[in-house]
Short mmCIF file of C-alpha atoms and ligand atoms in Angstrom, two decimals:
data_model
loop_
_atom_site.label_atom_id
_atom_site.label_comp_id
_atom_site.label_asym_id
_atom_site.label_seq_id
_atom_site.Cartn_x
_atom_site.Cartn_y
_atom_site.Cartn_z
CA MET A 60 -21.24 -20.51 -20.27
CA THR A 61 -23.20 -20.58 -23.69
CA ILE A 62 -22.31 -24.14 -24.46
CA VAL A 63 -23.45 -25.07 -20.86
CA PHE A 64 -26.69 -22.95 -21.07
CA VAL A 65 -27.41 -24.91 -24.20
CA VAL A 66 -26.64 -28.37 -22.67
CA VAL A 67 -28.27 -27.74 -20.24
CA LEU A 68 -31.36 -26.70 -21.75
CA ARG A 69 -31.76 -29.26 -23.60
CA ALA A 70 -31.21 -32.16 -21.10
CA SER A 71 -33.72 -30.04 -19.24
CA HIS A 72 -35.96 -29.99 -22.02
CA GLN A 73 -35.55 -33.51 -22.92
CA ARG A 74 -36.29 -34.31 -18.98
CA TYR A 75 -39.64 -32.27 -19.49
CA HIS A 76 -40.61 -33.77 -22.53
CA LEU A 77 -40.30 -37.45 -20.87
CA GLU A 78 -42.05 -36.40 -18.06
CA SER A 79 -44.94 -34.95 -19.49
CA ASP A 80 -45.12 -37.75 -22.10
CA GLN A 81 -45.08 -40.28 -19.10
CA THR A 82 -47.49 -38.12 -17.21
CA VAL A 83 -50.14 -38.07 -20.01
CA ASN A 84 -49.98 -41.88 -20.21
CA ARG A 85 -49.48 -43.38 -16.82
CA GLY A 86 -52.78 -44.90 -16.32
CA LEU A 87 -52.74 -45.89 -20.51
CA ALA A 88 -52.43 -49.63 -19.36
CA GLN A 89 -54.93 -49.37 -16.61
CA GLN A 90 -57.32 -48.41 -19.09
CA TYR A 91 -56.87 -51.22 -21.80
CA ILE A 92 -57.64 -53.49 -18.67
CA ASP A 93 -60.05 -51.28 -17.15
CA ASN A 94 -62.08 -51.71 -21.18
CA ASN A 95 -61.78 -55.52 -20.90
CA PHE A 96 -59.40 -55.44 -23.88
CA LEU A 97 -58.19 -59.28 -22.67
CA LEU A 98 -61.83 -60.53 -22.45
CA SER A 99 -61.67 -61.62 -19.09
CA GLU A 100 -64.92 -62.58 -18.54
CA ARG A 101 -64.30 -65.78 -19.70
CA PRO A 102 -60.64 -67.70 -19.18
CA PRO A 103 -58.85 -67.19 -22.41
CA ASP A 104 -55.93 -68.93 -23.27
CA ALA A 105 -52.57 -67.99 -24.29
CA ALA A 106 -53.52 -67.42 -28.23
CA GLU A 107 -56.56 -65.39 -27.55
CA VAL A 108 -54.65 -63.25 -25.62
CA GLU A 109 -51.66 -62.88 -27.97
CA ARG A 110 -54.12 -61.96 -30.87
CA ALA A 111 -56.04 -59.50 -28.52
CA ILE A 112 -52.82 -57.94 -27.62
CA ARG A 113 -52.03 -58.01 -31.46
CA GLN A 114 -54.95 -56.43 -32.51
CA LEU A 115 -54.55 -53.40 -29.97
CA GLY A 116 -50.81 -52.74 -31.41
CA ALA A 117 -51.95 -52.86 -34.87
CA VAL A 118 -54.72 -50.04 -33.75
CA ASN A 119 -51.86 -47.91 -32.61
CA PRO A 120 -48.96 -48.07 -33.99
CA ARG A 121 -46.96 -46.08 -31.51
CA ILE A 122 -47.00 -48.40 -28.85
CA ASP A 123 -45.83 -51.94 -27.54
CA ILE A 124 -47.63 -53.77 -25.54
CA TYR A 125 -46.49 -56.47 -23.06
CA LEU A 126 -47.67 -59.11 -20.82
CA ILE A 127 -45.18 -60.27 -18.40
CA ASP A 128 -44.77 -62.43 -15.71
CA GLY A 129 -43.38 -61.79 -12.36
CA VAL A 130 -39.75 -61.99 -13.20
CA GLY A 131 -40.37 -59.91 -16.26
CA ASN A 132 -40.72 -62.70 -18.51
CA ILE A 133 -42.72 -62.12 -21.61
CA VAL A 134 -46.13 -63.87 -21.87
CA ALA A 135 -47.12 -61.96 -24.75
CA SER A 136 -46.77 -59.13 -27.17
CA SER A 137 -47.66 -57.40 -30.02
CA VAL A 138 -44.13 -57.41 -30.96
CA PRO A 139 -43.30 -60.33 -33.22
CA GLU A 140 -40.74 -62.44 -31.99
CA SER A 141 -38.30 -61.76 -34.39
CA LEU A 142 -38.53 -58.53 -33.88
CA ARG A 143 -37.90 -58.23 -29.80
CA VAL A 144 -35.00 -59.87 -27.66
CA HIS A 145 -35.61 -62.64 -25.25
CA GLY A 146 -35.10 -63.01 -21.94
CA PRO A 147 -36.44 -61.20 -18.32
CA ILE A 148 -37.43 -57.33 -18.78
CA ASP A 149 -36.08 -55.76 -15.73
CA VAL A 150 -39.34 -55.43 -13.86
CA ALA A 151 -38.42 -52.79 -11.01
CA PRO A 152 -38.84 -49.66 -13.27
CA ILE A 153 -42.20 -51.53 -13.32
CA LEU A 154 -43.02 -51.82 -9.28
CA ARG A 155 -42.22 -48.17 -9.30
CA ILE A 156 -44.52 -46.73 -11.44
CA LEU A 157 -47.04 -48.28 -9.69
CA ARG A 158 -45.87 -46.33 -6.60
CA PRO A 159 -48.11 -43.49 -7.11
CA THR A 160 -45.52 -41.12 -5.12
CA GLU A 161 -42.67 -42.12 -7.19
CA ARG A 162 -41.69 -38.98 -9.70
CA LEU A 163 -41.47 -39.16 -13.32
CA PRO A 164 -40.17 -39.73 -15.72
CA ILE A 165 -39.24 -43.63 -15.31
CA LEU A 166 -37.59 -45.18 -17.92
CA GLY A 167 -38.04 -48.63 -19.07
CA GLN A 168 -36.26 -51.59 -20.88
CA ASP A 169 -37.21 -52.02 -24.85
CA PRO A 170 -37.21 -55.38 -26.00
CA ARG A 171 -37.28 -54.00 -29.40
CA GLU A 172 -34.10 -52.41 -28.57
CA PRO A 173 -32.72 -53.17 -25.68
CA SER A 174 -29.92 -50.74 -25.17
CA GLU A 175 -32.67 -47.57 -25.05
CA GLN A 176 -34.38 -46.94 -22.27
CA LYS A 177 -38.10 -45.59 -22.79
CA ILE A 178 -41.11 -44.08 -21.02
CA PHE A 179 -43.85 -46.73 -20.41
CA SER A 180 -47.03 -47.01 -18.68
CA ALA A 181 -47.71 -50.55 -16.78
CA ALA A 182 -50.51 -51.98 -14.39
CA PRO A 183 -50.97 -54.95 -12.91
CA VAL A 184 -53.20 -57.66 -14.37
CA ALA A 185 -54.44 -61.40 -13.40
CA ILE A 186 -55.45 -63.79 -16.12
CA ARG A 187 -56.19 -67.24 -14.98
CA GLU A 188 -54.50 -70.00 -16.08
CA LEU A 189 -51.70 -67.74 -17.18
CA PRO A 190 -48.68 -66.48 -15.25
CA ALA A 191 -48.80 -63.08 -16.87
CA LYS A 192 -48.95 -60.32 -13.99
CA TYR A 193 -48.06 -57.06 -15.35
CA LEU A 194 -49.39 -55.43 -18.58
CA TYR A 195 -46.56 -53.37 -19.77
CA VAL A 196 -46.95 -50.77 -22.68
CA VAL A 197 -43.75 -49.07 -23.76
CA LEU A 198 -44.52 -45.65 -25.28
CA ARG A 199 -42.24 -45.79 -28.40
CA SER A 200 -42.37 -42.55 -30.75
CA PRO A 201 -43.62 -39.18 -28.96
CA ASN A 202 -46.77 -37.70 -29.74
CA ARG A 203 -47.81 -34.98 -31.73
CA GLU A 204 -47.48 -32.44 -28.87
CA ALA A 205 -44.27 -33.84 -28.02
CA ALA A 206 -42.25 -33.45 -31.73
CA VAL A 207 -44.53 -29.44 -31.72
CA SER A 208 -43.06 -28.98 -28.15
CA ARG A 209 -39.58 -30.30 -29.30
CA LEU A 210 -39.39 -28.02 -32.55
CA GLN A 211 -40.40 -25.27 -30.31
CA MET A 212 -37.35 -26.16 -28.18
CA ASP A 213 -35.05 -26.12 -30.71
CA TYR A 214 -36.52 -22.79 -31.87
CA ALA A 215 -36.01 -21.38 -28.69
CA ILE A 216 -32.33 -22.83 -27.99
CA SER A 217 -31.59 -21.14 -31.54
CA GLU A 218 -33.34 -17.85 -30.61
CA ASN A 219 -31.46 -17.94 -27.26
CA LEU A 220 -28.36 -19.19 -29.06
CA ALA A 221 -29.00 -15.30 -30.84
CA GLY A 222 -29.39 -14.02 -27.39
CA VAL A 223 -26.92 -15.44 -25.85
CA THR A 224 -24.18 -14.42 -28.76
CA ALA A 225 -25.29 -11.15 -28.50
CA VAL A 226 -24.57 -11.06 -24.86
CA MET A 227 -21.65 -12.85 -25.11
CA LEU A 228 -20.11 -10.15 -27.85
CA SER A 229 -21.50 -7.27 -25.94
CA SER A 230 -19.69 -8.30 -22.87
CA ILE A 231 -16.58 -8.89 -24.41
CA ILE A 232 -16.72 -5.26 -25.62
CA ALA A 233 -17.18 -4.13 -22.10
CA SER A 234 -14.74 -6.19 -20.65
CA LEU A 235 -12.52 -4.43 -23.59
CA VAL A 236 -13.55 -1.29 -22.50
CA VAL A 237 -13.59 -1.46 -18.70
CA LEU A 238 -9.96 -3.15 -19.22
CA ARG A 239 -8.74 -0.06 -21.44
CA LEU A 240 -10.31 2.12 -18.91
CA LEU A 241 -8.58 0.17 -16.30
CA THR A 242 -5.25 0.27 -17.76
CA ARG A 243 -4.79 3.64 -19.00
CA PRO A 244 -4.36 5.01 -15.59
CA LEU A 245 -1.90 2.17 -14.95
CA GLY A 246 -0.61 3.14 -18.19
CA ARG A 247 -0.12 6.67 -17.45
CA LEU A 248 1.07 5.86 -13.79
CA GLU A 249 3.97 3.50 -15.58
CA SER A 250 5.19 6.53 -17.45
CA ALA A 251 5.58 9.05 -14.75
CA MET A 252 7.37 6.19 -12.88
CA LEU A 253 9.56 5.80 -15.74
CA ARG A 254 9.82 9.24 -15.84
CA PHE A 255 10.70 10.06 -12.10
CA ARG A 256 13.46 7.17 -12.51
CA ASP A 257 14.73 8.86 -15.47
CA SER A 258 15.18 12.04 -13.79
CA ASN A 259 17.33 10.62 -11.42
CA PHE A 260 14.35 10.69 -9.02
CA SER A 261 14.11 14.23 -8.89
CA GLU A 262 11.47 15.27 -10.75
CA VAL A 263 8.19 16.23 -8.69
CA MET A 264 5.33 13.98 -9.14
CA PRO A 265 2.26 15.71 -10.25
CA ASP A 266 0.12 16.33 -7.28
CA GLU A 267 -3.01 15.39 -9.41
CA PRO A 268 -3.53 11.81 -8.07
CA LEU A 269 -2.63 13.29 -4.74
CA ARG A 270 -5.82 15.57 -4.82
CA ALA A 271 -7.71 12.40 -6.15
CA TYR A 272 -6.75 10.12 -3.01
CA GLU A 273 -10.38 10.81 -1.52
CA ARG A 274 -12.82 10.40 -3.73
CA GLY A 275 -10.10 8.22 -6.40
CA ASP A 276 -10.73 4.24 -6.87
CA GLU A 277 -7.73 1.72 -6.37
CA ILE A 278 -5.70 2.92 -9.23
CA GLU A 279 -5.98 6.35 -8.61
CA ARG A 280 -4.99 5.68 -4.68
CA LEU A 281 -2.09 3.78 -6.02
CA ALA A 282 -0.93 6.59 -7.77
CA SER A 283 -1.23 8.93 -5.13
CA LEU A 284 0.52 6.42 -2.91
CA PHE A 285 3.20 6.54 -5.14
CA ALA A 286 3.31 10.11 -5.66
CA GLN A 287 3.73 10.21 -1.87
CA LEU A 288 6.48 7.62 -2.12
CA ALA A 289 8.16 9.10 -4.87
CA GLU A 290 8.03 12.69 -2.80
CA LEU A 291 9.77 11.02 0.20
CA ILE A 292 12.06 9.05 -1.96
CA ARG A 293 13.11 12.87 -4.03
CA THR A 294 13.25 14.93 -0.50
CA GLN A 295 15.49 11.70 0.77
CA VAL A 296 17.80 11.71 -1.91
CA HIS A 297 17.90 15.47 -2.06
CA GLN A 298 18.81 15.25 1.66
CA MET A 299 21.18 12.81 0.62
CA ARG A 300 22.71 14.57 -2.04
CA ARG A 301 23.08 17.90 0.40
CA THR A 302 24.49 15.77 3.59
CA ASP A 303 27.24 14.51 1.08
CA ALA A 304 28.06 18.08 -0.37
CA MET A 305 27.61 19.32 3.27
CA ARG A 306 30.31 15.90 4.28
CA GLN A 307 32.51 17.01 1.10
CA GLU A 308 32.52 21.01 2.19
CA MET A 309 33.07 20.21 5.97
CA LEU A 310 35.97 18.14 5.36
CA THR A 311 37.24 21.08 3.15
CA SER A 312 36.39 23.17 5.45
CA VAL A 313 37.58 21.33 8.54
CA SER A 314 41.27 20.76 6.90
CA HIS A 315 41.54 24.24 5.75
CA ASP A 316 40.74 25.30 9.43
CA LEU A 317 43.24 23.43 11.04
CA ARG A 318 45.94 23.57 8.53
CA THR A 319 46.17 27.74 8.67
CA PRO A 320 46.82 28.09 12.28
CA LEU A 321 49.09 24.51 12.02
CA ALA A 322 51.02 26.59 9.20
CA THR A 323 51.67 29.51 11.27
CA MET A 324 52.56 27.61 14.25
CA GLN A 325 55.58 25.63 12.20
CA ALA A 326 56.58 28.70 10.59
CA GLN A 327 57.06 30.78 14.16
CA LEU A 328 58.42 27.23 15.59
CA GLU A 329 61.02 26.52 12.31
CA ALA A 330 62.01 30.67 13.18
CA LEU A 331 62.51 30.15 16.55
CA SER A 332 65.09 27.05 16.31
CA LEU A 333 66.96 28.42 13.40
CA HIS A 334 67.16 31.41 14.70
CA ASP A 335 67.55 30.99 18.34
CA SER A 336 71.27 32.33 18.77
CA ALA A 337 70.37 35.69 16.96
CA LEU A 338 67.01 36.52 18.77
CA GLY A 339 67.12 37.94 22.10
CA ALA A 340 64.82 37.30 25.40
CA GLU A 341 61.70 39.43 24.28
CA GLN A 342 62.15 37.96 20.84
CA ARG A 343 61.40 34.90 21.59
CA ARG A 344 59.02 35.39 23.87
CA ASP A 345 57.18 36.83 21.32
CA TYR A 346 57.51 34.08 18.86
CA LEU A 347 56.36 31.43 21.75
CA GLU A 348 53.28 33.02 22.72
CA ALA A 349 52.36 33.72 19.00
CA SER A 350 52.70 29.71 18.88
CA ILE A 351 50.69 29.42 22.03
CA LYS A 352 48.45 31.52 20.50
CA GLN A 353 47.82 29.28 17.12
CA CYS A 354 47.92 26.18 19.53
CA GLN A 355 44.67 27.64 21.41
CA ARG A 356 43.06 28.40 18.02
CA LEU A 357 43.81 24.84 17.11
CA ALA A 358 42.20 23.45 20.94
CA HIS A 359 39.30 25.79 20.35
CA LEU A 360 38.43 24.12 16.71
CA VAL A 361 39.17 20.92 17.83
CA ASP A 362 36.65 21.37 20.89
CA GLN A 363 33.93 22.93 18.53
CA LEU A 364 34.47 19.65 16.77
CA LEU A 365 34.20 17.31 19.34
CA GLN A 366 30.91 19.10 20.63
CA ALA A 367 29.18 19.30 17.44
CA ALA A 368 29.78 15.80 16.78
CA LYS A 369 28.52 15.02 20.42
CA LEU A 370 25.45 16.76 19.74
CA GLU A 371 24.96 15.66 16.39
CA GLY A 372 25.11 11.98 17.74
CA HIS A 373 22.50 12.85 20.80
CA GLN A 374 25.28 11.97 23.29
CA VAL A 375 25.07 15.33 25.31
CA LYS A 376 21.97 15.53 27.52
CA ALA A 377 21.12 18.19 29.59
CA GLU A 378 20.97 18.24 33.04
CA LEU A 379 18.52 20.88 33.85
CA GLU A 380 18.54 22.40 37.54
CA PRO A 381 17.41 26.06 38.95
CA LEU A 382 20.17 28.51 37.59
CA GLN A 383 20.99 32.24 38.42
CA LEU A 384 21.62 32.81 34.80
CA ALA A 385 22.91 36.52 36.33
CA ASP A 386 25.85 34.94 37.92
CA LEU A 387 26.32 32.86 34.99
CA VAL A 388 26.62 35.39 32.52
CA GLN A 389 28.84 37.53 35.03
CA ASP A 390 31.02 34.84 35.10
CA VAL A 391 31.55 34.40 31.20
CA VAL A 392 31.83 37.90 30.53
CA GLN A 393 34.81 38.39 33.05
CA LYS A 394 36.36 35.74 31.12
CA PHE A 395 35.94 37.76 27.94
CA GLU A 396 37.21 41.20 29.50
CA MET A 397 40.45 41.24 29.11
CA ALA A 398 40.10 40.10 25.36
CA ALA A 399 37.56 42.99 25.06
CA ARG A 400 39.98 45.60 27.09
CA GLU A 401 43.09 45.15 24.32
CA ARG A 402 40.50 45.74 21.41
CA ASN A 403 39.25 48.85 22.83
CA ILE A 404 35.44 47.18 23.53
CA VAL A 405 33.26 48.14 25.91
CA LEU A 406 31.87 44.66 27.17
CA HIS A 407 28.98 44.38 30.36
CA ALA A 408 26.08 42.53 31.07
CA GLU A 409 23.12 44.19 32.30
CA ALA A 410 20.17 42.26 34.72
CA PRO A 411 17.46 43.19 36.79
CA ASP A 412 17.48 43.01 40.67
CA ARG A 413 15.83 40.03 41.83
CA LEU A 414 15.89 38.04 38.52
CA PRO A 415 14.12 34.35 38.72
CA LEU A 416 16.40 31.40 38.56
CA VAL A 417 16.01 29.45 34.87
CA LEU A 418 15.90 25.79 34.44
CA ALA A 419 19.00 25.04 32.70
CA ASP A 420 22.36 23.20 32.37
CA ALA A 421 25.06 25.41 33.68
CA GLY A 422 27.65 23.96 31.52
CA LEU A 423 26.10 23.73 28.58
CA ILE A 424 25.00 27.34 28.84
CA GLU A 425 27.89 28.43 29.88
CA ARG A 426 29.04 27.48 26.44
CA VAL A 427 25.79 29.03 24.67
CA LEU A 428 26.98 32.15 26.10
CA ASP A 429 30.87 31.41 25.25
CA ASN A 430 30.07 30.90 21.53
CA LEU A 431 27.74 34.15 21.16
CA ILE A 432 30.01 36.65 22.69
CA ASP A 433 33.03 35.18 21.24
CA ASN A 434 31.32 35.78 18.20
CA ALA A 435 30.21 39.10 19.46
CA LEU A 436 33.56 40.72 20.00
CA GLN A 437 34.73 38.65 16.48
CA TYR A 438 32.95 40.58 14.42
CA THR A 439 32.76 43.84 15.97
CA PRO A 440 35.45 46.10 15.31
CA ASP A 441 37.62 47.78 17.85
CA ALA A 442 35.87 50.28 20.04
CA GLY A 443 32.98 49.20 19.36
CA ALA A 444 30.77 47.54 22.28
CA VAL A 445 29.09 44.34 23.50
CA ARG A 446 26.02 43.76 25.95
CA VAL A 447 24.48 41.08 27.68
CA ALA A 448 20.73 41.58 28.62
CA LEU A 449 19.16 39.81 30.94
CA SER A 450 15.35 40.35 31.52
CA THR A 451 11.74 38.56 32.49
CA ASN A 452 9.80 37.91 29.52
CA GLY A 453 6.51 36.30 31.12
CA GLY A 454 7.13 32.85 32.11
CA ALA A 455 10.89 33.07 31.00
CA VAL A 456 14.27 34.67 30.90
CA ARG A 457 15.79 36.27 28.23
CA CYS A 458 19.09 36.66 27.25
CA SER A 459 20.46 38.65 24.61
CA VAL A 460 23.88 39.32 23.33
CA THR A 461 23.84 42.55 21.34
CA ASP A 462 27.03 44.10 19.39
CA THR A 463 27.89 47.49 17.27
CA GLY A 464 29.58 44.79 14.99
CA CYS A 465 29.13 44.73 10.63
CA GLY A 466 25.55 43.03 11.19
CA ILE A 467 24.29 40.06 9.00
CA ALA A 468 22.81 40.60 5.66
CA GLU A 469 18.84 39.19 5.53
CA ALA A 470 19.83 36.53 3.01
CA ASP A 471 22.55 35.48 5.71
CA ARG A 472 20.51 35.50 8.55
CA SER A 473 18.46 32.37 7.92
CA ARG A 474 21.70 30.13 6.91
CA ILE A 475 23.82 31.13 9.85
CA PHE A 476 22.71 28.52 12.41
CA GLU A 477 23.88 25.55 9.69
CA ARG A 478 26.79 23.52 10.88
CA PHE A 479 30.14 25.06 9.04
CA TYR A 480 27.93 28.14 7.27
CA ARG A 481 30.28 31.38 7.64
CA VAL A 482 29.33 34.66 5.87
CA ASP A 483 32.69 35.89 4.81
CA LYS A 484 34.42 32.62 4.56
CA SER A 485 38.07 33.97 3.99
CA ARG A 486 37.57 36.15 7.32
CA SER A 487 36.91 33.61 9.97
CA GLY A 488 39.23 30.27 9.17
CA GLY A 489 42.12 31.63 10.86
CA ALA A 490 41.01 32.62 14.12
CA GLY A 491 39.70 29.10 14.87
CA HIS A 492 36.03 30.09 13.69
CA ALA A 493 34.79 26.93 11.07
CA GLY A 494 30.75 28.15 11.23
CA LEU A 495 30.09 25.67 14.14
CA GLY A 496 29.56 28.07 16.82
CA LEU A 497 25.91 29.04 16.17
CA SER A 498 24.97 25.63 15.02
CA ILE A 499 26.46 24.08 18.13
CA VAL A 500 24.06 27.29 20.03
CA THR A 501 21.03 25.97 18.50
CA ALA A 502 21.54 22.29 19.52
CA ILE A 503 22.33 23.02 22.80
CA LEU A 504 19.02 25.40 23.37
CA GLN A 505 16.88 22.60 21.45
CA LEU A 506 18.00 20.70 24.59
CA HIS A 507 16.49 23.30 26.71
CA SER A 508 13.20 23.29 24.78
CA ALA A 509 14.64 26.62 23.33
CA SER A 510 15.41 28.48 20.10
CA LEU A 511 18.47 31.17 18.62
CA HIS A 512 16.74 34.32 17.28
CA VAL A 513 18.99 37.26 16.00
CA ASP A 514 18.16 40.84 14.89
CA SER A 515 20.34 42.34 12.71
CA GLU A 516 21.36 45.57 10.61
CA ILE A 517 23.96 45.86 8.38
CA GLY A 518 26.48 48.20 9.65
CA THR A 519 25.06 48.49 12.58
CA GLY A 520 24.97 45.26 14.79
CA SER A 521 23.26 42.05 15.67
CA THR A 522 21.30 40.78 18.57
CA PHE A 523 21.00 37.37 19.13
CA TRP A 524 18.48 35.91 22.29
CA PHE A 525 16.87 33.30 23.44
CA ASP A 526 14.26 32.51 26.24
CA LEU A 527 15.03 30.27 29.13
CA PRO A 528 12.04 28.73 31.05
CA ARG A 529 12.07 30.04 34.55
CA ALA A 530 12.42 27.26 37.45
CA ALA A 531 9.23 26.36 39.68
CA ALA A 532 9.57 28.53 42.70
P1 ADP B 66 32.04 30.65 13.40
O1 ADP B 66 32.42 29.71 14.51
O2 ADP B 66 32.91 30.95 12.05
O3 ADP B 66 31.95 32.15 14.32
P2 ADP B 66 29.30 30.69 13.85
O4 ADP B 66 28.63 29.61 13.74
O5 ADP B 66 29.36 30.94 15.25
O6 ADP B 66 30.60 30.43 13.16
O7 ADP B 66 28.72 31.82 13.26
C1 ADP B 66 28.56 31.68 11.64
C2 ADP B 66 28.53 33.04 10.59
O8 ADP B 66 27.73 33.96 11.70
C3 ADP B 66 29.89 33.64 10.84
O9 ADP B 66 30.67 33.27 10.17
C4 ADP B 66 29.78 35.25 10.61
O10 ADP B 66 29.18 35.57 9.39
C5 ADP B 66 28.06 35.43 11.41
N1 ADP B 66 28.08 35.76 12.41
C6 ADP B 66 27.82 35.08 13.46
N2 ADP B 66 27.97 35.76 14.79
C7 ADP B 66 27.95 37.32 14.15
C8 ADP B 66 27.70 38.56 15.05
N3 ADP B 66 27.78 38.88 16.13
N4 ADP B 66 27.71 39.63 13.94
C9 ADP B 66 28.10 39.12 12.99
N5 ADP B 66 28.28 38.35 12.25
C10 ADP B 66 28.04 37.14 12.93
#
């Protein structure tokens, strides 16, 4: 830029200098003619004209004077013939300068140095007997003012050069500073990214860039976007690892839960086949009944697994229709009555008269009740009580299953809805309870836009409850 600046300045100054010189001297040739230097009153001969021109040239050594004809041939000149070229001068610039509208500078040929173009003055002239048509005055050397101005120009350039150099240096320093300011946050971002990568995508990104999001520049916004992205990756990686661990746990759990009843059943059947002849009819029936029980547990477990898989794969759709929940509860309670009686547990259902209908899928809600009542019986000691109660609750019907069982510790309460989560892992597996029941209940209630809640006290018992929306009248 500095070089371009100097070149442009120089060129423009040269042009200015030529233009001012030529403007000042434009009328010079005409002045000579007006002052009758050719003594045009009487018919001059060629020698006389030549002499007059030479004299004029001698008076002012900074100009060369030529008389030329219409096509540019030199008729007379103040320059000795040995010092100039022969041949015609280009008359086009002369014609241009005679038009007052033409812009200066106009450069013409210098017969002394044909390779150079010079500023000049010209005027039409008519001399009897001679073919001269134009007086052509070449301004050879610049006048004093021009020299002074050129000097000024050189000073101006060198001063400007110093200025430009200073500006250049300060702009380099400024760009370095700006660059540093720009790259520093980028560097910080890079090291944060590296730390994040090296921490195996588990480090929490500093939330500083997040806060800067609103007011920050592009880099800060980039940093904040990165932090958000990193957070997303971190959660997803975390989730992936959890799912992986859960899958692993599930596999172990399922194999264990399947193996126990299978092994029991196998032992019973083997005993039956080995000691068939030694066994009485009653013993044989006991073995068979025990095997059937294990079979039922297996079937229950496989059924729970299948249901959980279907719910997770969104393959289950709730067919909502008006339903009398009291009837359904009655049916389900009846199913469990025998099992409860065997263990001396009081199982009963309570519902107010004229309970409003709810909007629900009967099959799915039956499953919910099955699981909740089954759990209540499972975790209630003999001679306890299980109560299924229905009540209206604003625009909904509330269903609660209360038992006098072992209760659930507060720490476990938030986790029992997870798949395969069991409080006492050693206890329930053999009974076909794989920790799926409550997760199935939760998923089914979600299909009804409802949720499962639990109140519990260790040693006293638990209440599981949910609300179903009333069907429109
Ligand atoms: P499972 O099929 O093993 O019963 P659930 O998902 O139904 O699995 O229940 C998860 C865990 O919650 C159970 O292992 C049990 O510890 C606890 N739980 C569920 N219902 C009750 C209850 N009524 N009383 C005490 N604990 C319960």
